[in-house]
Structures are given as C-alpha cells and as structure tokens.
Amino acid sequence: MKENRIFAKSNRTEGLNIALSEHITDALNIFESIKAKIPAHLHQLIRLAIIFHDLGKVLPAFQIKTIKNRLYKPSSPLINVPHSLFSVLLIEENKVHKKISEILQAQDQPRNDQSTNDYLKFLFSAIAYHHWRETFSQLISSYSNELGELCEELEIQEEMICQLEKNLHEELEKPQDGWAEFIKFNREMARGLSKGVPFYEYVCPPYQLYFCQSGQKLMTQS
C-alpha cells in the first residue's frame, strides 16, 4: 500500500477517488482505441504526453484542497497553480530528449538535435496547456506571483522536493513501463520562474508552435 497515494480525480458515481496511475492507464487505453485515426509517427509522443500530463497533481494544494486527500504529505505549500503547468517542472528533460531521439530512430526519421528539440517542444506544450484557460495568456506571459512564490518556496525547502519526487516514484512504480525514471524536479526552470522569467519562455503555447515552420512539418508528416 502506497503511503502517499496521489489521486487524479474523484469518481462522483462511486464516491471514490481515482489514483493518478489508474487515470494514466485509463487514458492510455482510450488512446489505444482511437490511435488508428492519428498519424502513426505521433503515437509514441502522445503516449508520453498522456503519462506526464497530470504529474502536477502531486502538489499539496491539489491533493488537499481539490481532492480532499487530508492525510497527504507534504501538507504544504498550499499555493494553488494550474497543475498542468507544474507537470512540466517534474520531467527530467534530458531523459525525455533521449527517449524522443530513440523513437525517431526506430521510425527511421531524422534524429538530429533540431528535430528532437521540435518534438520536445510539442510534447511540453501539450502537457502544460492541456487545460487551456482564458487566464493562461496573462499567467504565462509575465511573472506569475503564485508560480514564482511556489518555486521559490520549494527552492529553499529541499525536503519538499524530495517528498514530491518520492510520491510520484511510488505512484508510478511500474517496472514494465518505466514511467518513474523520467521524474525529476527541474530546479533550473524553477529558479528562473522564481526570479521572474515568464513561463512561456520555457514552454511555448501550442497555437504559436502550430504556425511556425517546424510545427507545420511535424503535424503534416506521414
């Protein structure tokens, strides 16, 4: 039994919460049922997006305030930020970059740094903005008090970062899938956000990617 179960959503019908690992598995199963309608070269990338999209729900504010997971640890900081944005801060970028390069190689696609970086941008954009809100434009284009304050607090309390990483590792502990190996708090990004760097400098919104040349190439590739 996991000590700090991370719940992704509540099941109003049965009155039970759905664990993050279960939610990811359910989403992957749904994708399997519709993937025939999606270009094959995007399948592995979409699977990665599904696995990572809700990592930000590990935050105490989501678990305790939103899901009412009262016994959850750590019990602070209770700073509310969109979980989708925070998900990106919990991904070890270098390992994902390597994974994407391996995917491209298996598909006999060019796997130079530029093409791998293009796919990485799309992946992070899909994760961060999968719950787009009207308020996001303002939130990501300038310094965000909530996001900056959260990153600053985590920076000075290393034990909280370790606990969040531990919670995710335990929740996603499936040796046959290896999901947990990609979990690592991005201290460099957090430091930048705490010092006033806008979020969009790290993760470009999807509508901007779509209109760039590399974005059109990835979306139309067969």
Tab-separated table of C-alpha atoms in Angstrom:
chain	number	residue	atom	x	y	z
A	1	MET	CA	0.000	0.000	0.000
A	2	LYS	CA	1.450	3.354	-1.039
A	3	GLU	CA	1.875	5.750	1.893
A	4	ASN	CA	1.021	8.906	-0.035
A	5	ARG	CA	-1.442	7.965	-2.748
A	6	ILE	CA	-1.751	10.626	-5.432
A	7	PHE	CA	-5.313	10.986	-6.650
A	8	ALA	CA	-6.027	12.437	-10.087
A	9	LYS	CA	-9.792	12.884	-9.898
A	10	SER	CA	-12.865	11.991	-7.933
A	11	ASN	CA	-15.440	9.453	-9.059
A	12	ARG	CA	-18.744	11.080	-8.177
A	13	THR	CA	-20.725	7.979	-9.134
A	14	GLU	CA	-18.974	5.599	-6.748
A	15	GLY	CA	-17.725	8.182	-4.266
A	16	LEU	CA	-14.118	7.031	-4.657
A	17	ASN	CA	-11.027	8.868	-5.820
A	18	ILE	CA	-9.133	7.635	-8.868
A	19	ALA	CA	-5.372	7.274	-8.397
A	20	LEU	CA	-3.014	9.035	-10.791
A	21	SER	CA	-1.570	5.740	-12.075
A	22	GLU	CA	-5.094	4.440	-12.774
A	23	HIS	CA	-6.046	7.657	-14.562
A	24	ILE	CA	-2.956	7.435	-16.778
A	25	THR	CA	-3.681	3.782	-17.590
A	26	ASP	CA	-7.306	4.620	-18.436
A	27	ALA	CA	-6.190	7.462	-20.723
A	28	LEU	CA	-3.644	5.220	-22.461
A	29	ASN	CA	-6.345	2.601	-23.043
A	30	ILE	CA	-8.642	5.211	-24.580
A	31	PHE	CA	-5.828	6.355	-26.837
A	32	GLU	CA	-5.283	2.755	-27.980
A	33	SER	CA	-8.908	2.642	-29.099
A	34	ILE	CA	-8.612	5.779	-31.274
A	35	LYS	CA	-4.975	5.761	-32.409
A	36	ALA	CA	-5.880	4.454	-35.882
A	37	LYS	CA	-7.247	7.935	-36.629
A	38	ILE	CA	-3.950	9.622	-35.690
A	39	PRO	CA	-0.733	9.716	-37.781
A	40	ALA	CA	1.464	6.810	-36.690
A	41	HIS	CA	4.578	8.939	-36.237
A	42	LEU	CA	2.836	10.768	-33.364
A	43	HIS	CA	1.715	7.690	-31.402
A	44	GLN	CA	4.730	7.354	-29.096
A	45	LEU	CA	4.854	11.097	-28.484
A	46	ILE	CA	1.183	11.121	-27.498
A	47	ARG	CA	1.762	8.213	-25.113
A	48	LEU	CA	4.494	10.234	-23.400
A	49	ALA	CA	2.173	13.249	-23.150
A	50	ILE	CA	-0.503	11.074	-21.541
A	51	ILE	CA	1.932	9.625	-18.998
A	52	PHE	CA	3.247	13.059	-17.974
A	53	HIS	CA	0.190	15.306	-18.366
A	54	ASP	CA	-1.072	15.205	-14.764
A	55	LEU	CA	2.170	14.931	-12.776
A	56	GLY	CA	1.460	18.379	-11.309
A	57	LYS	CA	-1.411	16.890	-9.319
A	58	VAL	CA	1.259	15.754	-6.852
A	59	LEU	CA	1.125	19.262	-5.341
A	60	PRO	CA	-0.365	19.551	-1.825
A	61	ALA	CA	-2.764	22.286	-2.957
A	62	PHE	CA	-4.392	19.916	-5.449
A	63	GLN	CA	-4.376	16.842	-3.217
A	64	ILE	CA	-5.585	18.522	-0.038
A	65	LYS	CA	-7.755	21.393	-1.286
A	66	THR	CA	-9.187	19.964	-4.505
A	67	ILE	CA	-9.322	16.202	-3.913
A	68	LYS	CA	-9.701	16.415	-0.099
A	69	ASN	CA	-6.844	13.963	0.408
A	70	ARG	CA	-6.461	15.129	4.025
A	71	LEU	CA	-3.667	12.753	5.069
A	72	TYR	CA	-1.429	13.732	2.172
A	73	LYS	CA	2.201	14.677	2.827
A	74	PRO	CA	3.764	17.159	2.433
A	75	SER	CA	0.885	19.260	3.710
A	76	SER	CA	2.434	22.477	2.376
A	77	PRO	CA	2.970	24.669	0.412
A	78	LEU	CA	-0.733	25.137	-0.316
A	79	ILE	CA	-0.106	27.537	-3.188
A	80	ASN	CA	-2.583	26.940	-5.985
A	81	VAL	CA	-1.142	26.867	-9.513
A	82	PRO	CA	-2.530	25.125	-12.601
A	83	HIS	CA	-1.368	21.529	-12.250
A	84	SER	CA	-0.750	21.232	-15.989
A	85	LEU	CA	1.902	23.959	-15.886
A	86	PHE	CA	3.624	22.394	-12.894
A	87	SER	CA	3.673	18.983	-14.596
A	88	VAL	CA	6.459	20.219	-16.882
A	89	LEU	CA	8.667	21.039	-13.886
A	90	LEU	CA	8.591	17.397	-12.816
A	91	ILE	CA	10.001	15.902	-16.015
A	92	GLU	CA	13.687	15.115	-16.479
A	93	GLU	CA	14.212	16.864	-19.790
A	94	ASN	CA	17.459	15.137	-20.784
A	95	LYS	CA	15.976	11.660	-20.397
A	96	VAL	CA	12.877	12.609	-22.383
A	97	HIS	CA	15.076	14.157	-25.075
A	98	LYS	CA	16.967	10.858	-25.324
A	99	LYS	CA	13.699	8.889	-25.426
A	100	ILE	CA	12.363	11.014	-28.284
A	101	SER	CA	15.623	10.540	-30.186
A	102	GLU	CA	15.225	6.759	-29.787
A	103	ILE	CA	11.621	6.968	-31.020
A	104	LEU	CA	12.700	8.902	-34.118
A	105	GLN	CA	15.459	6.384	-34.807
A	106	ALA	CA	13.004	3.473	-34.562
A	107	GLN	CA	10.742	5.255	-37.067
A	108	ASP	CA	13.654	5.904	-39.462
A	109	GLN	CA	13.100	9.632	-39.059
A	110	PRO	CA	15.886	12.227	-38.888
A	111	ARG	CA	17.025	12.364	-35.270
A	112	ASN	CA	19.325	15.359	-35.187
A	113	ASP	CA	19.114	17.736	-32.248
A	114	GLN	CA	16.826	20.116	-34.136
A	115	SER	CA	14.154	17.528	-34.960
A	116	THR	CA	14.325	16.048	-31.455
A	117	ASN	CA	14.009	19.512	-29.918
A	118	ASP	CA	10.986	20.257	-32.115
A	119	TYR	CA	9.193	17.160	-30.838
A	120	LEU	CA	10.198	18.011	-27.271
A	121	LYS	CA	8.643	21.477	-27.637
A	122	PHE	CA	5.392	19.936	-28.858
A	123	LEU	CA	5.381	17.422	-26.029
A	124	PHE	CA	5.913	20.015	-23.297
A	125	SER	CA	3.360	22.347	-24.877
A	126	ALA	CA	0.722	19.589	-24.977
A	127	ILE	CA	1.370	18.769	-21.319
A	128	ALA	CA	1.448	22.320	-19.967
A	129	TYR	CA	-1.596	23.598	-21.846
A	130	HIS	CA	-3.934	20.598	-21.960
A	131	HIS	CA	-6.324	22.580	-19.733
A	132	TRP	CA	-6.125	25.916	-21.538
A	133	ARG	CA	-7.883	28.739	-19.712
A	134	GLU	CA	-8.570	32.303	-20.819
A	135	THR	CA	-6.421	33.468	-17.911
A	136	PHE	CA	-3.388	31.492	-19.137
A	137	SER	CA	-2.275	34.183	-21.602
A	138	GLN	CA	-1.683	36.596	-18.730
A	139	LEU	CA	-0.333	33.871	-16.443
A	140	ILE	CA	2.385	32.684	-18.808
A	141	SER	CA	3.376	35.972	-20.472
A	142	SER	CA	4.574	37.783	-17.360
A	143	TYR	CA	5.788	36.973	-13.867
A	144	SER	CA	3.246	34.835	-12.021
A	145	ASN	CA	3.103	35.557	-8.294
A	146	GLU	CA	1.696	32.120	-7.471
A	147	LEU	CA	4.059	30.124	-9.672
A	148	GLY	CA	7.054	32.235	-8.678
A	149	GLU	CA	6.218	32.009	-4.986
A	150	LEU	CA	5.727	28.238	-5.179
A	151	CYS	CA	9.052	27.698	-6.952
A	152	GLU	CA	10.821	29.990	-4.502
A	153	GLU	CA	9.427	28.109	-1.518
A	154	LEU	CA	10.378	24.740	-2.990
A	155	GLU	CA	13.872	26.036	-3.746
A	156	ILE	CA	14.570	26.724	-0.091
A	157	GLN	CA	12.924	23.541	1.193
A	158	GLU	CA	14.741	20.669	-0.473
A	159	GLU	CA	12.914	18.082	1.629
A	160	MET	CA	9.611	19.074	-0.005
A	161	ILE	CA	11.034	18.475	-3.469
A	162	CYS	CA	12.357	15.090	-2.353
A	163	GLN	CA	8.954	14.164	-0.914
A	164	LEU	CA	7.101	15.157	-4.089
A	165	GLU	CA	9.533	13.154	-6.225
A	166	LYS	CA	9.201	10.184	-3.858
A	167	ASN	CA	5.401	10.349	-4.014
A	168	LEU	CA	5.471	10.291	-7.806
A	169	HIS	CA	8.009	7.474	-7.951
A	170	GLU	CA	5.859	5.356	-5.638
A	171	GLU	CA	2.655	6.161	-7.521
A	172	LEU	CA	4.142	5.433	-10.947
A	173	GLU	CA	6.193	2.446	-9.866
A	174	LYS	CA	5.621	0.028	-12.725
A	175	PRO	CA	8.875	-1.674	-13.755
A	176	GLN	CA	7.410	-2.908	-17.026
A	177	ASP	CA	6.601	0.660	-18.078
A	178	GLY	CA	9.454	2.629	-16.547
A	179	TRP	CA	7.331	5.749	-16.096
A	180	ALA	CA	9.053	6.793	-12.871
A	181	GLU	CA	12.518	7.049	-14.434
A	182	PHE	CA	11.525	10.326	-16.111
A	183	ILE	CA	10.579	12.049	-12.839
A	184	LYS	CA	12.921	14.753	-11.610
A	185	PHE	CA	12.211	18.289	-10.405
A	186	ASN	CA	13.606	20.872	-12.824
A	187	ARG	CA	15.483	23.153	-10.441
A	188	GLU	CA	16.851	25.339	-13.216
A	189	MET	CA	13.381	26.137	-14.553
A	190	ALA	CA	12.040	26.671	-11.037
A	191	ARG	CA	14.871	29.094	-10.289
A	192	GLY	CA	14.105	31.071	-13.425
A	193	LEU	CA	10.373	31.223	-12.673
A	194	SER	CA	11.061	32.378	-9.111
A	195	LYS	CA	13.251	35.187	-10.479
A	196	GLY	CA	10.626	36.485	-12.880
A	197	VAL	CA	11.196	34.595	-16.140
A	198	PRO	CA	7.759	34.173	-17.819
A	199	PHE	CA	6.563	30.582	-18.200
A	200	TYR	CA	6.204	30.899	-21.975
A	201	GLU	CA	9.979	31.364	-22.217
A	202	TYR	CA	10.252	27.701	-21.219
A	203	VAL	CA	7.113	26.249	-22.818
A	204	CYS	CA	5.610	27.790	-25.930
A	205	PRO	CA	1.781	27.768	-26.276
A	206	PRO	CA	0.517	25.312	-28.928
A	207	TYR	CA	-1.025	27.959	-31.171
A	208	GLN	CA	2.418	29.546	-31.606
A	209	LEU	CA	4.034	26.192	-32.390
A	210	TYR	CA	1.403	25.392	-34.993
A	211	PHE	CA	2.200	28.479	-37.050
A	212	CYS	CA	5.966	28.007	-37.005
A	213	GLN	CA	7.659	26.109	-39.837
A	214	SER	CA	8.830	23.169	-37.719
A	215	GLY	CA	5.361	22.847	-36.202
A	216	GLN	CA	3.688	22.546	-39.600
A	217	LYS	CA	6.243	19.931	-40.638
A	218	LEU	CA	5.611	17.748	-37.579
A	219	MET	CA	1.833	17.968	-37.829
A	220	THR	CA	1.675	17.064	-41.537
A	221	GLN	CA	4.337	14.365	-41.594
A	222	SER	CA	3.069	10.935	-42.619
